[in-house]
C-alpha cells in the first residue's frame, strides 16, 4: 500500500472520539487532563490518543475562531486554550 | 518539522524500504488535522508478516509553540509507539490488530507516551531511558525500527539490543 494522506477530521468526529473515551473510562476529559493524562485507569495507548484528540480539538477551535474573525461573522467561537475551556466546549 | 517536509521524508524512506516476501502493509497513513499542512498530524502504519507477526507504528505530532510562532506551522513529535510482536487476529475497522498486551505482548516495543520515552524488551515493560545505554529512545524513527525488525527476522537469534546497539542496565 502506498503512503496515503487521509482527509482531515471534522470537529464533530473529534468530539465523538472524546465522548467515546469518556464513556469507556467513565472519566470526563477535564478530569483526565487535570491529572495530565496520567490516571492509571486509562490504557497507555488510549491516553496517547485521548491527548491527541484534545489537541486536535483545541487547534480546530482556534482555526474556526481565526476564520470567523477574517470573515467578520457575527457568531464568535471561543478560543479553547486551557482545561476549563475544553470542559465548556465539550459541555456545550 | 513542517508537515510537507515530513511527508516528503516519509515517501522517500518508505520508497527505500525493502520488506520480505508475503508482507502486507496498511499505510503508512498520514493524517493532517487541517488541509493542507498544519500540525497536529498523525501517522499510522501496519506491516503484517506471513507468520502472524506484525509491526505497528504510530506517531502523533503536535504544534511546536515553544520556539517558533504558531503560524510557522512547525510540528514536533510528542508521542509515538513502535511495536513488534505476534498478531491479535481481532482487528479494528482499518484492519489494525486490536490492542491486547496480556495475550499478545510485544516482543520489542519503543514508546514515547505519557510516561516519557521507554522500551519493552525481554518481557520487561517500561524500561526508561536512564536504564537504556547506547540508544536515545526519543530519537528513534519508524524506519530505524523497521530496519531493526527486518534484521532480527533475517538473522534468527540476533536480538534487538545487538542490532540497535543498546544495553539495558
XYZ file of N, CA and C in Angstrom:
783
model
N 0.855 -1.191 0.000
C 0.000 0.000 0.000
C 0.888 1.235 0.000
N 0.582 2.193 -0.837
C 1.429 3.389 -0.870
C 1.194 4.294 0.331
N 2.109 5.217 0.509
C 1.916 6.256 1.524
C 0.668 7.045 1.141
N -0.248 7.187 2.076
C -1.565 7.767 1.763
C -1.934 8.852 2.757
N -2.419 9.963 2.235
C -2.917 11.025 3.112
C -4.418 10.872 3.286
N -4.856 10.874 4.524
C -6.283 10.782 4.827
C -6.882 12.177 4.951
N -8.187 12.240 4.780
C -8.879 13.532 4.884
C -8.865 14.017 6.329
N -8.696 15.311 6.537
C -8.731 15.834 7.910
C -10.063 15.524 8.583
N -10.020 15.303 9.894
C -11.268 15.021 10.610
C -12.089 16.296 10.783
N -13.380 16.102 10.980
C -14.222 17.239 11.325
C -14.223 17.415 12.847
N -14.652 18.589 13.271
C -14.744 18.845 14.710
C -15.722 17.869 15.365
N -16.813 17.558 14.673
C -17.800 16.619 15.227
C -17.186 15.234 15.436
N -16.359 14.810 14.499
C -15.721 13.496 14.635
C -14.789 13.466 15.845
N -14.078 14.548 16.045
C -13.162 14.609 17.187
C -13.944 14.609 18.500
N -14.998 15.384 18.537
C -15.828 15.412 19.749
C -16.420 14.031 20.020
N -16.842 13.344 18.963
C -17.363 11.980 19.144
C -16.300 11.074 19.768
N -15.065 11.201 19.286
C -13.985 10.374 19.843
C -13.743 10.708 21.316
N -13.766 11.986 21.639
C -13.583 12.384 23.044
C -14.684 11.776 23.919
N -15.894 11.817 23.414
C -17.007 11.268 24.190
C -16.896 9.756 24.344
N -16.352 9.088 23.312
C -16.156 7.635 23.406
C -15.171 7.289 24.522
N -14.095 8.080 24.614
C -13.142 7.839 25.703
C -13.786 8.097 27.060
N -14.554 9.157 27.152
C -15.223 9.474 28.424
C -16.162 8.345 28.841
N -16.870 7.804 27.841
C -17.814 6.719 28.133
C -17.066 5.448 28.518
N -15.979 5.157 27.810
C -15.223 3.924 28.066
C -14.630 3.911 29.467
N -14.149 5.053 29.918
C -13.429 5.098 31.197
C -14.219 5.783 32.317
N -15.401 6.270 31.982
C -16.229 6.947 32.977
C -15.458 8.097 33.634
N -14.706 8.791 32.830
C -13.940 9.960 33.287
C -14.183 11.081 32.281
N -14.406 12.268 32.752
C -14.552 13.380 31.818
C -13.174 13.754 31.256
N -13.201 14.381 30.110
C -11.944 14.847 29.522
C -11.246 15.830 30.453
N -12.033 16.622 31.135
C -11.453 17.592 32.063
C -10.709 16.894 33.199
N -11.355 15.880 33.755
C -10.688 15.144 34.845
C -9.437 14.428 34.339
N -9.541 13.907 33.137
C -8.380 13.242 32.533
C -7.222 14.227 32.377
N -7.531 15.416 31.878
C -6.487 16.426 31.682
C -5.980 16.981 33.013
N -6.869 17.020 33.989
C -6.471 17.549 35.294
C -5.359 16.711 35.921
N -5.329 15.444 35.537
C -4.253 14.568 36.019
C -3.145 14.438 34.977
N -3.110 15.370 34.043
C -2.119 15.346 32.958
C -2.162 14.040 32.176
N -3.323 13.440 32.110
C -3.472 12.198 31.363
C -2.795 11.011 32.010
N -2.459 11.117 33.274
C -1.657 10.081 33.927
C -2.475 9.082 34.743
N -3.776 9.221 34.741
C -4.578 8.306 35.543
C -4.347 6.854 35.115
N -4.122 6.010 36.092
C -3.811 4.605 35.817
C -4.984 3.856 35.201
N -6.176 4.402 35.380
C -7.355 3.699 34.870
C -7.386 3.661 33.348
N -6.641 4.536 32.720
C -6.677 4.643 31.257
C -5.471 3.930 30.654
N -5.733 3.093 29.667
C -4.692 2.384 28.935
C -3.719 3.387 28.287
N -2.447 3.007 28.227
C -1.437 3.931 27.694
C -1.741 4.391 26.270
N -2.102 3.457 25.411
C -2.369 3.840 24.020
C -3.606 4.727 23.920
N -4.605 4.407 24.723
C -5.802 5.261 24.727
C -5.470 6.653 25.254
N -4.606 6.719 26.250
C -4.218 8.024 26.790
C -3.522 8.865 25.713
N -2.652 8.231 24.961
C -1.984 8.943 23.871
C -3.003 9.490 22.883
N -3.951 8.640 22.532
C -4.946 9.053 21.538
C -5.868 10.125 22.099
N -6.202 9.985 23.352
C -7.093 10.972 24.002
C -6.415 12.351 24.019
N -5.175 12.379 24.424
C -4.436 13.652 24.458
C -4.315 14.260 23.061
N -4.137 13.392 22.086
C -4.027 13.890 20.710
C -5.350 14.487 20.242
N -6.444 13.815 20.565
C -7.761 14.342 20.171
C -8.027 15.702 20.836
N -7.611 15.843 22.072
C -7.788 17.135 22.746
C -7.012 18.225 22.000
N -5.803 17.906 21.584
C -5.001 18.888 20.856
C -5.651 19.239 19.516
N -6.159 18.203 18.828
C -6.861 18.475 17.569
C -8.077 19.365 17.815
N -8.809 19.064 18.859
C -9.993 19.841 19.212
C -9.615 21.304 19.456
N -8.582 21.492 20.226
C -8.132 22.845 20.570
C -7.709 23.617 19.316
N -6.958 22.955 18.453
C -6.467 23.632 17.266
C -7.587 23.917 16.266
N -8.522 22.979 16.148
C -9.646 23.225 15.238
C -10.506 24.372 15.739
N -10.675 24.442 17.052
C -11.421 25.565 17.620
C -10.731 26.880 17.308
N -9.441 26.896 17.439
C -8.694 28.123 17.136
C -8.812 28.468 15.661
N -8.788 27.434 14.817
C -8.926 27.669 13.382
C -10.272 28.261 13.038
N -11.295 27.764 13.695
C -12.634 28.301 13.472
C -12.697 29.763 13.892
N -12.038 30.033 15.010
C -12.037 31.410 15.500
C -11.353 32.326 14.505
N -10.223 31.872 13.957
C -9.479 32.706 13.021
C -10.296 32.971 11.765
N -10.945 31.914 11.264
C -11.762 32.103 10.061
C -12.932 33.029 10.348
N -13.480 32.889 11.529
C -14.601 33.729 11.909
C -14.183 35.196 11.918
N -13.007 35.487 12.441
C -12.543 36.857 12.522
C -12.320 37.440 11.132
N -11.744 36.602 10.274
C -11.417 37.100 8.940
C -12.674 37.468 8.173
N -13.710 36.715 8.334
C -14.916 36.963 7.544
C -15.928 37.807 8.302
N -15.525 38.268 9.486
C -16.386 39.124 10.301
C -17.759 38.498 10.528
N -17.744 37.192 10.816
C -19.008 36.548 11.113
C -19.544 37.063 12.442
N -20.853 37.079 12.521
C -21.458 37.619 13.730
C -21.241 36.703 14.922
N -21.215 35.397 14.661
C -21.093 34.441 15.760
C -19.625 34.223 16.078
N -19.264 34.492 17.279
C -17.876 34.263 17.658
C -17.725 32.875 18.253
N -16.584 32.292 18.045
C -16.265 30.984 18.601
C -15.125 31.176 19.585
N -15.344 30.725 20.777
C -14.335 30.956 21.798
C -13.073 30.155 21.533
N -11.943 30.725 21.872
C -10.679 30.025 21.729
C -10.495 29.130 22.941
N -10.133 27.909 22.629
C -10.026 26.897 23.673
C -8.561 26.759 24.055
N -8.157 27.351 25.134
C -6.731 27.389 25.435
C -6.356 26.653 26.704
N -7.297 26.232 27.488
C -6.939 25.533 28.705
C -7.996 24.508 29.077
N -7.775 23.852 30.170
C -8.658 22.761 30.568
C -10.093 23.237 30.733
N -10.273 24.361 31.354
C -11.633 24.828 31.594
C -12.367 25.124 30.290
N -11.622 25.643 29.324
C -12.245 25.909 28.033
C -12.654 24.610 27.354
N -11.792 23.608 27.475
C -12.141 22.307 26.898
C -13.439 21.806 27.505
N -13.529 21.945 28.829
C -14.726 21.477 29.525
C -15.968 22.209 29.010
N -15.860 23.502 28.876
C -17.014 24.275 28.435
C -17.409 23.915 27.012
N -16.409 23.712 26.177
C -16.714 23.386 24.788
C -17.373 22.012 24.674
N -16.897 21.072 25.458
C -17.478 19.736 25.402
C -18.884 19.715 25.972
N -19.096 20.549 26.982
C -20.403 20.576 27.625
C -21.442 21.278 26.756
N -20.950 22.112 25.826
C -21.865 22.919 25.014
C -22.684 22.048 24.063
N 9.509 20.428 12.505
C 9.409 19.982 11.116
C 8.074 20.448 10.534
N 8.084 20.807 9.277
C 6.842 21.139 8.584
C 6.174 19.867 8.064
N 4.881 19.890 8.015
C 4.142 18.704 7.572
C 4.574 18.238 6.188
N 4.723 19.173 5.261
C 5.070 18.766 3.903
C 6.481 18.183 3.847
N 7.377 18.684 4.698
C 8.719 18.082 4.783
C 8.616 16.666 5.348
N 7.754 16.506 6.324
C 7.549 15.181 6.918
C 7.044 14.202 5.858
N 6.084 14.631 5.076
C 5.525 13.746 4.047
C 6.590 13.392 3.007
N 7.396 14.370 2.636
C 8.480 14.100 1.673
C 9.442 13.062 2.240
N 9.788 13.224 3.510
C 10.687 12.276 4.173
C 10.058 10.887 4.240
N 8.790 10.854 4.577
C 8.081 9.575 4.690
C 8.066 8.841 3.343
N 7.759 9.567 2.291
C 7.728 8.970 0.954
C 9.099 8.433 0.564
N 10.132 9.219 0.824
C 11.484 8.817 0.427
C 11.939 7.583 1.204
N 11.747 7.595 2.512
C 12.203 6.473 3.340
C 11.391 5.212 3.048
N 10.105 5.386 2.887
C 9.272 4.225 2.579
C 9.643 3.636 1.215
N 9.963 4.493 0.279
C 10.366 4.022 -1.046
C 11.653 3.216 -1.025
N 12.500 3.502 -0.055
C 13.784 2.782 0.047
C 13.674 1.483 0.847
N 12.581 1.342 1.563
C 12.451 0.193 2.461
C 12.178 -1.093 1.672
N 12.893 -2.137 2.020
C 12.668 -3.447 1.398
C 12.053 -4.371 2.443
N 10.899 -4.929 2.124
C 10.207 -5.842 3.038
C 10.229 -7.259 2.475
N 10.175 -8.227 3.366
C 10.250 -9.615 2.929
C 8.995 -10.016 2.157
N 9.137 -11.056 1.355
C 8.026 -11.556 0.545
C 6.872 -12.004 1.441
N 5.660 -11.698 1.002
C 4.483 -12.112 1.752
C 4.015 -11.097 2.771
N 4.684 -9.974 2.823
C 4.316 -8.921 3.774
C 3.164 -8.082 3.213
N 2.234 -7.737 4.093
C 1.109 -6.877 3.705
C 1.164 -5.608 4.539
N 0.986 -4.469 3.895
C 1.013 -3.187 4.606
C -0.369 -2.527 4.591
N -0.670 -1.830 5.660
C -1.762 -0.856 5.677
C -1.103 0.473 6.002
N -1.091 1.344 5.042
C -0.370 2.605 5.197
C 1.030 2.528 4.645
N 1.872 3.453 5.055
C 1.661 4.480 6.072
C 0.528 5.466 5.716
N -0.327 5.707 6.708
C -1.435 6.640 6.573
C -1.102 7.897 7.372
N -0.943 9.008 6.687
C -0.685 10.257 7.418
C -1.922 11.134 7.318
N -2.182 11.860 8.387
C -3.486 12.496 8.522
C -3.353 13.863 9.188
N -3.380 14.924 8.390
C -3.330 16.254 8.999
C -4.675 16.615 9.622
N -4.633 17.458 10.619
C -5.885 17.953 11.210
C -6.493 19.041 10.329
N -5.613 19.783 9.670
C -6.072 20.835 8.775
C -5.593 20.518 7.352
N -6.324 20.944 6.361
C -5.828 20.875 4.992
C -5.177 22.224 4.688
N -4.020 22.264 4.073
C -3.277 21.074 3.693
C -2.114 20.722 4.615
N -1.701 21.614 5.541
C -0.356 21.345 6.059
C -0.039 21.878 7.450
N -0.960 21.896 8.330
C -0.645 22.408 9.661
C -0.653 21.292 10.697
N 0.187 21.416 11.729
C 0.067 20.468 12.840
C -1.202 20.762 13.639
N -1.718 19.826 14.388
C -1.176 18.484 14.600
C -1.473 17.544 13.433
N -0.603 16.533 13.313
C -0.874 15.466 12.352
C -0.451 14.130 12.968
N -0.928 13.053 12.333
C -0.547 11.735 12.843
C -0.177 10.807 11.702
N 0.485 9.724 12.058
C 0.826 8.696 11.079
C 0.613 7.331 11.720
N -0.067 6.457 10.997
C -0.284 5.079 11.432
C 0.126 4.145 10.297
N 0.725 3.023 10.685
C 1.272 2.116 9.661
C 1.293 0.713 10.256
N 0.774 -0.210 9.483
C 0.784 -1.616 9.879
C 1.557 -2.424 8.853
N 2.465 -3.255 9.316
C 3.204 -4.178 8.457
C 2.958 -5.585 8.994
N 2.238 -6.385 8.220
C 1.893 -7.750 8.646
C 2.784 -8.748 7.911
N 3.469 -9.565 8.680
C 4.316 -10.592 8.092
C 3.508 -11.879 7.892
N 4.093 -12.818 7.155
C 3.368 -14.037 6.784
C 3.180 -14.985 7.972
N 3.902 -14.772 9.075
C 3.914 -15.739 10.169
C 3.215 -15.222 11.426
N 2.174 -14.446 11.242
C 1.373 -13.925 12.360
C 2.173 -13.027 13.294
N 3.131 -12.343 12.760
C 3.830 -11.267 13.462
C 3.558 -9.963 12.697
N 3.679 -8.882 13.416
C 3.440 -7.607 12.742
C 4.221 -6.490 13.419
N 4.346 -5.408 12.681
C 4.846 -4.141 13.223
C 3.708 -3.139 13.145
N 3.503 -2.407 14.221
C 2.535 -1.313 14.199
C 3.228 -0.028 14.641
N 3.099 0.965 13.799
C 3.766 2.248 14.008
C 2.712 3.329 14.242
N 2.943 4.149 15.262
C 2.080 5.322 15.487
C 2.965 6.517 15.797
N 2.651 7.641 15.192
C 3.310 8.904 15.567
C 2.231 9.970 15.726
N 2.421 10.818 16.725
C 1.494 11.919 16.962
C 2.305 13.206 17.070
N 2.100 14.074 16.109
C 2.860 15.333 16.022
C 1.994 16.498 16.478
N 2.558 17.315 17.350
C 1.830 18.434 17.943
C 2.414 19.756 17.430
N 1.662 20.829 17.534
C 2.194 22.136 17.130
C 3.379 22.528 18.010
N 4.398 23.015 17.373
C 5.570 23.486 18.095
C 5.343 24.945 18.480
N 5.086 25.161 19.750
C 4.792 26.523 20.206
C 5.887 27.057 21.122
N 6.919 26.258 21.342
C 7.918 26.660 22.329
C 8.981 27.582 21.754
N 9.303 27.388 20.468
C 10.420 28.149 19.921
C 10.059 28.963 18.692
N 8.907 28.726 18.134
C 8.528 29.487 16.935
C 7.082 29.938 17.065
N 6.695 30.967 16.337
C 5.290 31.362 16.363
C 4.425 30.248 15.813
N 3.221 30.142 16.325
C 2.323 29.080 15.890
C 2.079 29.134 14.381
N 2.067 30.331 13.826
C 1.797 30.477 12.403
C 2.848 29.853 11.514
N 3.981 29.478 12.096
C 5.034 28.893 11.279
C 4.712 27.448 10.884
N 3.662 26.890 11.449
C 3.216 25.552 11.056
C 4.251 24.469 11.273
N 4.992 24.592 12.334
C 6.010 23.590 12.649
C 5.450 22.639 13.696
N 5.721 21.351 13.495
C 5.275 20.355 14.455
C 6.454 19.636 15.088
N 6.204 19.052 16.244
C 7.205 18.184 16.866
C 6.527 16.877 17.275
N 7.301 15.810 17.258
C 6.746 14.505 17.563
C 6.671 14.350 19.078
N 5.475 14.443 19.607
C 5.307 14.377 21.058
C 5.172 12.932 21.531
N 4.391 12.148 20.812
C 4.155 10.761 21.212
C 4.372 9.833 20.034
N 4.875 8.644 20.325
C 4.962 7.614 19.293
C 5.011 6.245 19.950
N 4.684 5.227 19.163
C 4.901 3.845 19.597
C 5.254 3.006 18.381
N 6.272 2.181 18.558
C 6.713 1.261 17.521
C 6.669 -0.133 18.151
N 5.823 -0.984 17.614
C 5.518 -2.265 18.248
C 5.824 -3.404 17.295
N 6.513 -4.431 17.806
C 6.709 -5.661 17.048
C 6.310 -6.829 17.940
N 5.472 -7.716 17.396
C 5.048 -8.859 18.197
C 4.127 -9.765 17.419
N 3.574 -10.751 18.127
C 2.599 -11.636 17.498
C 1.277 -10.887 17.352
N 0.494 -11.340 16.383
C -0.652 -10.548 15.932
C -1.964 -11.051 16.496
N -2.695 -10.156 17.127
C -4.064 -10.447 17.547
C -4.939 -10.536 16.295
N -5.634 -11.649 16.076
C -6.467 -11.741 14.874
C -7.665 -10.785 14.883
N -8.034 -10.297 16.060
C -9.127 -9.318 16.137
C -8.595 -7.955 15.689
N -9.321 -7.336 14.759
C -8.835 -6.085 14.180
C -9.881 -4.984 14.273
N -9.418 -3.744 14.107
C -10.342 -2.616 14.073
C -10.824 -2.410 12.627
N -11.572 -1.348 12.419
C -12.183 -1.129 11.100
C -11.137 -0.910 10.003
N -9.935 -0.513 10.400
C -8.891 -0.282 9.395
C -8.098 -1.554 9.104
N -8.319 -2.590 9.916
C -7.527 -3.801 9.777
C -6.337 -3.847 10.709
N -6.213 -2.886 11.619
C -5.124 -2.879 12.587
C -5.480 -3.812 13.761
N -4.530 -4.655 14.200
C -4.820 -5.545 15.329
C -5.244 -4.768 16.573
N -6.255 -5.299 17.260
C -6.686 -4.652 18.497
C -5.614 -4.833 19.570
N -5.506 -3.857 20.412
C -4.506 -3.897 21.483
C -4.932 -4.907 22.553
N -4.049 -5.835 22.851
C -4.302 -6.841 23.885
C -2.950 -7.257 24.471
N -2.363 -6.385 25.282
C -0.996 -6.657 25.758
C -0.889 -7.895 26.634
N -2.002 -8.315 27.228
C -1.942 -9.501 28.085
C -1.735 -10.769 27.246
N -2.503 -10.884 26.181
C -2.437 -12.098 25.354
C -1.468 -11.972 24.179
N -1.189 -10.751 23.786
C -0.268 -10.527 22.674
C 0.773 -9.477 23.081
N 1.627 -9.816 24.020
C 2.615 -8.828 24.487
C 3.654 -8.555 23.400
N 4.269 -7.395 23.455
C 5.283 -7.088 22.436
C 6.527 -7.960 22.609
N 7.134 -8.277 21.493
C 8.477 -8.854 21.529
C 9.477 -7.720 21.746
N 9.243 -6.645 21.063
C 10.054 -5.440 21.242
C 9.171 -4.248 20.927
N 9.270 -3.242 21.773
C 8.433 -2.061 21.573
C 9.179 -0.834 22.086
N 9.072 0.232 21.319
C 9.648 1.516 21.723
C 8.512 2.517 21.822
N 8.417 3.194 22.942
C 7.334 4.139 23.192
C 7.865 5.486 23.648
N 7.134 6.500 23.280
C 7.250 7.790 23.966
C 5.806 8.240 24.191
N 5.318 8.016 25.385
C 3.932 8.343 25.685
C 3.862 9.202 26.942
N 2.765 9.146 27.646
C 2.591 9.988 28.838
C 3.629 9.668 29.913
N 4.256 8.485 29.844
C 5.298 8.121 30.803
C 6.686 8.524 30.327
N 6.763 9.166 29.171
C 8.063 9.513 28.617
C 8.643 8.372 27.798
N 9.880 8.543 27.311
C 10.462 7.505 26.465
C 10.832 6.258 27.246
N 10.500 5.104 26.699
C 10.831 3.825 27.333
C 10.736 2.712 26.305
N 11.249 1.535 26.675
C 11.143 0.380 25.796
C 10.516 -0.796 26.540
N 10.003 -1.739 25.785
C 9.527 -3.023 26.305
C 10.414 -4.076 25.663
N 11.095 -4.853 26.483
C 12.116 -5.748 25.934
C 12.314 -6.929 26.867
N 12.357 -8.125 26.289
C 12.540 -9.348 27.065
C 11.488 -9.482 28.166
N 10.263 -9.074 27.855
C 9.176 -9.217 28.803
C 9.130 -8.149 29.882
N 10.074 -7.229 29.836
C 10.083 -6.140 30.819
C 9.436 -4.896 30.217
N 8.473 -4.364 30.933
C 7.753 -3.200 30.439
C 8.338 -1.915 31.012
N 8.201 -0.865 30.254
C 8.553 0.474 30.717
C 9.989 0.550 31.260
N 10.917 0.128 30.440
C 12.333 0.320 30.766
C 12.683 1.742 30.315
N 12.891 2.600 31.283
C 13.036 4.016 30.964
C 14.460 4.356 30.485
N 14.574 5.552 29.924
C 15.823 5.950 29.271
C 17.038 5.824 30.194
N 16.859 6.101 31.475
C 18.007 6.041 32.385
C 18.569 4.630 32.540
N 17.807 3.641 32.091
C 18.278 2.251 32.146
C 18.695 1.729 30.768
N 18.634 2.584 29.772
C 18.987 2.161 28.414
C 20.196 2.964 27.950
N 21.307 2.284 27.770
C 22.533 2.937 27.315
C 22.749 2.650 25.833
N 23.237 3.660 25.105
C 23.594 3.458 23.712
C 22.477 3.732 22.725
N 21.327 4.139 23.234
C 20.189 4.443 22.358
C 19.405 5.601 22.956
N 19.246 6.661 22.197
C 18.389 7.760 22.629
C 16.984 7.463 22.125
N 16.152 7.000 23.048
C 14.852 6.444 22.679
C 14.010 7.448 21.898
N 13.992 8.690 22.343
C 13.088 9.662 21.721
C 13.485 10.023 20.294
N 14.703 9.645 19.898
C 15.150 9.978 18.547
C 14.954 8.854 17.534
N 14.497 7.699 17.992
C 14.325 6.577 17.061
C 13.172 6.900 16.101
N 13.385 6.645 14.814
C 12.294 6.903 13.877
C 11.719 5.576 13.372
N 10.578 5.628 12.707
C 9.908 4.384 12.292
C 10.779 3.487 11.414
N 11.612 4.095 10.614
C 12.399 3.282 9.688
C 13.615 2.667 10.388
N 14.146 3.325 11.412
C 15.145 2.668 12.270
C 14.548 1.379 12.830
N 13.322 1.496 13.301
C 12.661 0.358 13.934
C 12.368 -0.742 12.915
N 11.840 -0.359 11.760
C 11.523 -1.355 10.724
C 12.783 -2.083 10.271
N 13.879 -1.348 10.104
C 15.127 -1.986 9.675
C 15.622 -2.952 10.750
N 15.444 -2.588 12.016
C 15.852 -3.481 13.104
C 15.012 -4.757 13.103
N 13.718 -4.608 12.866
C 12.850 -5.792 12.796
C 13.247 -6.667 11.613
N 13.514 -6.049 10.481
C 13.951 -6.823 9.307
C 15.220 -7.616 9.623
N 16.153 -6.965 10.296
C 17.420 -7.634 10.602
C 17.206 -8.760 11.616
N 16.362 -8.501 12.576
C 16.033 -9.523 13.577
C 15.407 -10.758 12.912
N 14.497 -10.529 11.996
C 13.809 -11.644 11.342
C 14.727 -12.377 10.360
N 15.635 -11.643 9.768
C 16.544 -12.260 8.795
C 17.669 -13.034 9.477
N 17.926 -12.721 10.735
C 19.021 -13.352 11.470
C 18.486 -13.907 12.780
N 17.908 -15.056 12.695
C 17.303 -15.669 13.888
C 18.317 -15.719 15.021
N 17.884 -15.248 16.155
C 18.777 -15.262 17.301
C 19.476 -13.942 17.549
N 19.527 -13.082 16.553
C 20.146 -11.773 16.778
C 19.117 -10.870 17.440
N 19.413 -10.442 18.621
C 18.413 -9.717 19.395
C 18.486 -8.219 19.131
N 17.464 -7.530 19.596
C 17.333 -6.121 19.268
C 18.400 -5.256 19.936
N 18.876 -5.666 21.090
C 19.919 -4.854 21.724
C 21.200 -4.888 20.895
N 21.515 -6.051 20.329
C 22.708 -6.141 19.470
C 22.497 -5.384 18.165
N 21.302 -5.457 17.616
C 21.016 -4.788 16.343
C 21.053 -3.275 16.496
N 20.413 -2.765 17.546
C 20.301 -1.311 17.694
C 21.386 -0.731 18.587
N 22.226 -1.568 19.137
C 23.392 -1.071 19.870
C 23.094 -0.511 21.242
N 22.103 -1.073 21.926
C 21.812 -0.576 23.273
C 22.035 -1.664 24.318
N 22.107 -1.215 25.543
C 22.294 -2.126 26.675
C 21.366 -1.681 27.798
N 20.639 -2.639 28.354
C 19.765 -2.343 29.498
C 20.571 -2.575 30.776
N 20.593 -1.550 31.618
C 21.389 -1.654 32.847
C 20.467 -1.619 34.069
